[in-house]
XYZ file of N, CA, C and O in Angstrom:
508
model
N 10.755 -0.049 4.083
C 9.360 0.125 3.822
C 9.138 1.411 3.044
O 8.336 1.429 2.125
N 9.859 2.464 3.375
C 9.764 3.698 2.615
C 10.264 3.515 1.187
O 9.710 4.077 0.243
N 11.304 2.702 1.044
C 11.855 2.446 -0.296
C 10.863 1.686 -1.163
O 10.720 1.976 -2.351
N 10.168 0.725 -0.578
C 9.205 -0.031 -1.372
C 8.004 0.838 -1.743
O 7.442 0.678 -2.831
N 7.614 1.755 -0.876
C 6.533 2.678 -1.205
C 6.934 3.596 -2.352
O 6.135 3.858 -3.257
N 8.166 4.054 -2.307
C 8.659 4.901 -3.402
C 8.725 4.090 -4.695
O 8.368 4.582 -5.763
N 9.144 2.828 -4.588
C 9.200 1.968 -5.772
C 7.806 1.764 -6.366
O 7.624 1.835 -7.583
N 6.809 1.544 -5.522
C 5.428 1.415 -6.000
C 5.017 2.692 -6.740
O 4.444 2.650 -7.829
N 5.331 3.844 -6.147
C 4.969 5.128 -6.762
C 5.680 5.328 -8.096
O 5.064 5.757 -9.078
N 6.964 5.000 -8.167
C 7.732 5.185 -9.402
C 7.233 4.241 -10.501
O 7.042 4.663 -11.645
N 6.999 2.988 -10.148
C 6.501 2.025 -11.143
C 5.128 2.478 -11.644
O 4.847 2.413 -12.847
N 4.285 2.941 -10.746
C 2.960 3.426 -11.147
C 3.087 4.649 -12.046
O 2.395 4.751 -13.068
N 3.974 5.546 -11.684
C 4.183 6.761 -12.481
C 4.653 6.420 -13.890
O 4.058 6.857 -14.881
N 5.678 5.598 -13.968
C 6.256 5.264 -15.279
C 5.341 4.330 -16.075
O 5.119 4.525 -17.269
N 4.803 3.325 -15.409
C 4.048 2.305 -16.122
C 2.611 2.659 -16.448
O 2.091 2.242 -17.479
N 1.966 3.421 -15.562
C 0.549 3.678 -15.767
C 0.220 5.135 -16.072
O -0.753 5.409 -16.768
N 1.009 6.065 -15.541
C 0.711 7.484 -15.768
C 1.378 7.975 -17.040
O 0.731 8.544 -17.913
N 2.691 7.756 -17.139
C 3.404 8.171 -18.346
C 3.217 7.174 -19.478
O 3.398 7.511 -20.629
N 2.887 5.951 -19.113
C 2.720 4.868 -20.075
C 3.889 4.842 -21.058
O 3.726 4.935 -22.265
N 5.060 4.722 -20.447
C 6.304 4.716 -21.215
C 6.450 3.490 -22.079
O 5.483 2.804 -22.408
N 7.667 3.206 -22.403
C 7.949 2.123 -23.353
C 8.186 0.776 -22.669
O 8.564 -0.183 -23.337
N 7.994 0.693 -21.357
C 8.173 -0.587 -20.679
C 7.082 -1.549 -21.128
O 5.909 -1.179 -21.224
N 7.441 -2.806 -21.364
C 6.406 -3.804 -21.685
C 5.456 -3.971 -20.492
O 5.865 -3.875 -19.332
N 4.197 -4.227 -20.798
C 3.183 -4.335 -19.753
C 3.513 -5.420 -18.736
O 3.305 -5.231 -17.540
N 4.072 -6.551 -19.176
C 4.395 -7.620 -18.232
C 5.486 -7.192 -17.255
O 5.501 -7.618 -16.106
N 6.403 -6.316 -17.681
C 7.441 -5.811 -16.777
C 6.812 -4.863 -15.758
O 7.092 -4.943 -14.555
N 5.962 -3.957 -16.232
C 5.285 -3.002 -15.337
C 4.467 -3.763 -14.301
O 4.558 -3.485 -13.096
N 3.671 -4.703 -14.762
C 2.808 -5.455 -13.849
C 3.622 -6.245 -12.840
O 3.307 -6.256 -11.645
N 4.678 -6.893 -13.294
C 5.528 -7.683 -12.391
C 6.186 -6.792 -11.345
O 6.186 -7.119 -10.150
N 6.743 -5.671 -11.769
C 7.374 -4.742 -10.817
C 6.353 -4.163 -9.843
O 6.627 -4.018 -8.653
N 5.173 -3.837 -10.354
C 4.129 -3.284 -9.494
C 3.710 -4.294 -8.429
O 3.631 -3.968 -7.242
N 3.444 -5.521 -8.837
C 3.008 -6.547 -7.886
C 4.121 -6.905 -6.899
O 3.858 -7.074 -5.705
N 5.361 -6.999 -7.381
C 6.479 -7.341 -6.487
C 6.718 -6.239 -5.462
O 6.903 -6.519 -4.270
N 6.716 -4.990 -5.912
C 6.953 -3.889 -4.969
C 5.784 -3.740 -4.005
O 5.987 -3.461 -2.821
N 4.566 -3.958 -4.472
C 3.396 -3.906 -3.579
C 3.459 -5.013 -2.531
O 3.149 -4.789 -1.355
N 3.854 -6.202 -2.948
C 3.967 -7.319 -2.007
C 5.057 -7.066 -0.973
O 4.869 -7.356 0.213
N 6.184 -6.530 -1.410
C 7.270 -6.224 -0.471
C 6.825 -5.172 0.538
O 7.105 -5.275 1.738
N 6.115 -4.158 0.054
C 5.620 -3.117 0.960
C 4.618 -3.704 1.944
O 4.660 -3.404 3.143
N 3.713 -4.545 1.468
C 2.712 -5.157 2.346
C 3.366 -6.019 3.423
O 2.934 -6.008 4.578
N 4.397 -6.760 3.051
C 5.098 -7.593 4.032
C 5.756 -6.737 5.108
O 5.694 -7.064 6.296
N 6.348 -5.635 4.700
C 6.984 -4.729 5.665
C 5.959 -4.117 6.612
O 6.174 -4.057 7.824
N 4.860 -3.680 6.049
C 3.806 -3.074 6.875
C 3.229 -4.108 7.832
O 2.998 -3.810 9.012
N 3.020 -5.316 7.367
C 2.489 -6.378 8.239
C 3.437 -6.684 9.390
O 2.997 -6.917 10.517
N 4.729 -6.700 9.107
C 5.709 -6.950 10.168
C 5.642 -5.859 11.231
O 5.731 -6.137 12.427
N 5.448 -4.632 10.797
C 5.375 -3.513 11.753
C 4.058 -3.548 12.519
O 4.034 -3.401 13.747
N 2.953 -3.758 11.809
C 1.656 -3.747 12.489
C 1.454 -4.956 13.396
O 0.590 -4.927 14.265
N 2.256 -5.988 13.219
C 2.141 -7.146 14.120
C 2.533 -6.781 15.545
O 2.219 -7.516 16.474
N 3.176 -5.628 15.712
C 3.555 -5.166 17.052
C 2.403 -4.466 17.768
O 2.494 -4.162 18.950
N 1.296 -4.201 17.061
C 0.181 -3.467 17.661
C -0.508 -4.275 18.758
O -0.679 -3.779 19.867
N -0.934 -5.516 18.505
C -1.658 -6.255 19.552
C -0.705 -6.843 20.580
O 0.498 -6.978 20.341
N -1.269 -7.195 21.704
C -0.508 -7.928 22.709
C -0.217 -9.321 22.155
O -0.943 -9.820 21.286
N 0.842 -9.975 22.626
C 1.225 -11.270 22.061
C 0.090 -12.298 21.995
O -0.047 -13.004 20.999
N -0.744 -12.359 23.015
C -1.814 -13.361 23.008
C -2.957 -12.998 22.051
O -3.818 -13.827 21.775
N -2.955 -11.794 21.524
C -3.987 -11.353 20.577
C -3.462 -11.282 19.135
O -4.221 -10.991 18.222
N -2.186 -11.548 18.955
C -1.536 -11.311 17.661
C -2.132 -12.141 16.521
O -2.369 -11.626 15.427
N -2.385 -13.403 16.736
C -2.897 -14.259 15.656
C -4.258 -13.764 15.162
O -4.486 -13.655 13.949
N -5.139 -13.454 16.079
C -6.461 -12.953 15.687
C -6.336 -11.610 14.975
O -6.994 -11.370 13.958
N -5.486 -10.742 15.502
C -5.296 -9.429 14.887
C -4.791 -9.561 13.453
O -5.300 -8.909 12.539
N -3.790 -10.416 13.250
C -3.225 -10.584 11.916
C -4.249 -11.201 10.964
O -4.284 -10.871 9.776
N -5.096 -12.078 11.484
C -6.153 -12.656 10.658
C -7.136 -11.577 10.227
O -7.514 -11.500 9.052
N -7.556 -10.746 11.157
C -8.470 -9.642 10.829
C -7.803 -8.650 9.873
O -8.438 -8.146 8.952
N -6.537 -8.390 10.097
C -5.825 -7.455 9.220
C -5.766 -7.999 7.794
O -5.987 -7.265 6.832
N -5.480 -9.277 7.639
C -5.448 -9.890 6.318
C -6.811 -9.852 5.649
O -6.932 -9.552 4.457
N -7.839 -10.149 6.426
C -9.199 -10.107 5.886
C -9.561 -8.697 5.444
O -10.083 -8.492 4.339
N -9.289 -7.726 6.287
C -9.593 -6.332 5.953
C -8.825 -5.897 4.706
O -9.378 -5.245 3.821
N -7.574 -6.271 4.620
C -6.754 -5.919 3.459
C -7.318 -6.521 2.175
O -7.397 -5.842 1.144
N -7.715 -7.784 2.241
C -8.276 -8.438 1.053
C -9.621 -7.838 0.655
O -9.898 -7.664 -0.536
N -10.463 -7.518 1.630
C -11.754 -6.890 1.330
C -11.525 -5.511 0.717
O -12.174 -5.141 -0.269
N -10.588 -4.753 1.270
C -10.290 -3.421 0.720
C -9.771 -3.516 -0.707
O -10.170 -2.726 -1.580
N -8.912 -4.481 -0.966
C -8.401 -4.672 -2.334
C -9.528 -5.055 -3.286
O -9.587 -4.567 -4.424
N -10.422 -5.897 -2.827
C -11.560 -6.286 -3.654
C -12.470 -5.106 -3.955
O -12.917 -4.923 -5.098
N -12.745 -4.294 -2.942
C -13.578 -3.105 -3.156
C -12.900 -2.116 -4.103
O -13.552 -1.540 -4.982
N -11.594 -1.934 -3.918
C -10.854 -1.025 -4.805
C -10.895 -1.531 -6.243
O -11.061 -0.741 -7.185
N -10.785 -2.834 -6.415
C -10.867 -3.411 -7.762
C -12.244 -3.198 -8.367
O -12.374 -2.860 -9.550
N -13.273 -3.403 -7.570
C -14.640 -3.227 -8.064
C -14.897 -1.768 -8.451
O -15.442 -1.499 -9.528
N -14.493 -0.843 -7.595
C -14.693 0.579 -7.887
C -13.887 0.978 -9.119
O -14.381 1.710 -9.994
N -12.664 0.490 -9.213
C -11.829 0.799 -10.380
C -12.465 0.287 -11.664
O -12.447 0.966 -12.687
N -13.032 -0.914 -11.617
C -13.638 -1.468 -12.832
C -14.882 -0.689 -13.237
O -15.212 -0.614 -14.422
N -15.561 -0.097 -12.273
C -16.717 0.745 -12.601
C -16.277 2.110 -13.125
O -16.947 2.706 -13.962
N -15.135 2.584 -12.621
C -14.642 3.916 -12.990
C -13.989 3.923 -14.368
O -14.178 4.846 -15.155
N -13.211 2.897 -14.654
C -12.483 2.843 -15.920
C -13.405 2.495 -17.081
O -14.266 1.628 -16.955
N -13.204 3.177 -18.180
C -13.909 2.838 -19.418
C -12.874 2.838 -20.541
O -11.772 3.356 -20.379
N -13.234 2.267 -21.654
C -12.312 2.294 -22.784
C -12.942 3.075 -23.929
O -14.157 3.039 -24.129
N -12.084 3.772 -24.652
C -12.560 4.532 -25.807
C -12.617 3.605 -27.027
O -12.234 2.439 -26.934
N -13.103 4.108 -28.150
C -13.208 3.250 -29.342
C -11.874 2.646 -29.789
O -11.847 1.578 -30.389
N -10.759 3.310 -29.449
C -9.445 2.786 -29.829
C -8.928 1.741 -28.840
O -7.862 1.175 -29.031
N -9.674 1.514 -27.746
C -9.269 0.518 -26.762
C -8.411 1.063 -25.635
O -7.943 0.292 -24.800
N -8.195 2.367 -25.584
C -7.406 2.968 -24.494
C -8.272 3.130 -23.251
O -9.465 3.428 -23.362
N -7.653 2.954 -22.091
C -8.387 3.119 -20.837
C -8.535 4.605 -20.507
O -7.549 5.342 -20.472
N -9.761 5.008 -20.255
C -10.043 6.375 -19.841
C -10.174 6.355 -18.318
O -10.940 5.576 -17.762
N -9.426 7.191 -17.648
C -9.461 7.274 -16.195
C -8.254 6.644 -15.521
O -8.091 6.761 -14.307
N -7.390 5.977 -16.279
C -6.226 5.320 -15.681
C -5.288 6.329 -15.036
O -4.661 6.042 -14.013
N -5.212 7.539 -15.594
C -4.331 8.563 -15.026
C -4.785 8.955 -13.619
O -3.965 9.106 -12.714
N -6.104 9.101 -13.451
C -6.626 9.452 -12.127
C -6.348 8.342 -11.126
O -5.897 8.605 -10.003
N -6.604 7.101 -11.516
C -6.347 5.981 -10.610
C -4.864 5.856 -10.295
O -4.492 5.518 -9.163
N -4.016 6.132 -11.280
C -2.575 6.092 -11.033
C -2.173 7.149 -10.011
O -1.367 6.886 -9.118
N -2.742 8.343 -10.121
C -2.421 9.413 -9.168
C -2.905 9.053 -7.754
O -2.207 9.324 -6.767
N -4.069 8.446 -7.649
C -4.566 8.001 -6.343
C -3.629 6.950 -5.764
O -3.275 6.993 -4.586
N -3.193 6.018 -6.598
C -2.268 4.970 -6.153
C -0.951 5.574 -5.683
O -0.424 5.193 -4.632
N -0.427 6.524 -6.440
C 0.831 7.179 -6.064
C 0.663 7.920 -4.741
O 1.505 7.823 -3.850
N -0.435 8.652 -4.608
C -0.687 9.378 -3.359
C -0.778 8.456 -2.163
O -0.175 8.711 -1.109
N -1.505 7.363 -2.322
C -1.633 6.391 -1.225
C -0.298 5.736 -0.905
O 0.050 5.555 0.269
N 0.465 5.393 -1.936
C 1.772 4.759 -1.722
C 2.706 5.684 -0.954
O 3.449 5.235 -0.075
N 2.661 6.974 -1.262
C 3.555 7.917 -0.592
C 3.069 8.283 0.812
O 3.855 8.780 1.623
N 1.799 8.028 1.110
C 1.288 8.276 2.465
C 1.670 7.165 3.435
O 1.756 7.397 4.646
N 1.889 5.963 2.927
C 2.153 4.810 3.791
C 3.333 5.039 4.746
O 3.202 4.799 5.949
N 4.498 5.525 4.269
C 5.605 5.718 5.216
C 5.269 6.700 6.343
O 5.685 6.505 7.487
N 4.510 7.727 6.028
C 4.127 8.694 7.066
C 3.177 8.075 8.087
O 3.321 8.284 9.291
N 2.229 7.289 7.604
C 1.298 6.627 8.506
C 2.015 5.591 9.374
O 1.730 5.474 10.565
N 2.945 4.864 8.794
C 3.708 3.878 9.565
C 4.584 4.588 10.592
O 4.741 4.103 11.719
N 5.127 5.749 10.239
C 5.925 6.515 11.199
C 5.074 6.941 12.393
O 5.529 6.862 13.542
N 3.856 7.364 12.147
C 2.950 7.720 13.242
C 2.699 6.494 14.118
O 2.748 6.574 15.351
N 2.439 5.348 13.493
C 2.216 4.112 14.236
C 3.433 3.745 15.072
O 3.304 3.381 16.246
N 4.621 3.857 14.486
C 5.849 3.527 15.220
C 6.019 4.435 16.442
O 6.422 3.969 17.515
N 5.719 5.713 16.286
C 5.808 6.640 17.418
C 4.816 6.264 18.513
O 5.153 6.307 19.702
N 3.605 5.890 18.146
C 2.612 5.459 19.135
C 3.045 4.181 19.843
O 2.882 4.055 21.063
N 3.611 3.248 19.096
C 4.093 2.006 19.706
C 5.252 2.269 20.661
O 5.335 1.649 21.720
N 6.129 3.184 20.284
C 7.253 3.538 21.156
C 6.741 4.165 22.449
O 7.208 3.829 23.543
N 5.770 5.070 22.328
C 5.190 5.690 23.531
C 4.504 4.652 24.411
O 4.615 4.703 25.638
N 3.787 3.724 23.801
C 3.122 2.671 24.568
C 4.140 1.832 25.319
O 3.957 1.510 26.491
N 5.240 1.498 24.645
C 6.281 0.690 25.288
C 6.932 1.456 26.428
O 7.197 0.892 27.479
N 7.188 2.740 26.235
C 7.799 3.554 27.300
C 6.868 3.666 28.502
O 7.299 3.588 29.647
N 5.576 3.816 28.231
C 4.594 3.906 29.310
C 4.529 2.589 30.070
O 4.453 2.572 31.292
N 4.589 1.482 29.361
C 4.543 0.161 30.011
C 5.758 -0.054 30.894
O 5.654 -0.674 31.970
N 6.923 0.448 30.482
C 8.132 0.292 31.289
C 8.106 1.177 32.528
O 8.740 0.848 33.529
N 7.380 2.275 32.464
C 7.305 3.183 33.607
C 6.380 2.648 34.681
O 6.490 3.048 35.845
N 5.456 1.771 34.320
C 4.496 1.252 35.312
C 5.087 0.225 36.191
O 5.804 -0.475 36.342
């Protein structure tokens, strides 16, 4: 999961911030694939949060929340980004930096979650 977060950050850095020589279809494909892999890993970990009989509802709510958040982020991004007369996107660097920052925060947040889950499990075994 940490590796996929780093991959998301690197692809974003190279493809959107530095705007290197990679073809756009390669950047987009790598970005979407690494984002999907990271999301799958995070979902597998967060599925341990609810009790077994609550898991299906929790995962449904998590998917809904994730999709709504992605939609809101897309809407805000489309309002933030503008193009200059030459057709270049103005503001893409800022959005890329936000994406990189968020991608690099995910492993730390998941580590906190894992520690809380471990403590919960230890407490349950002590009872």
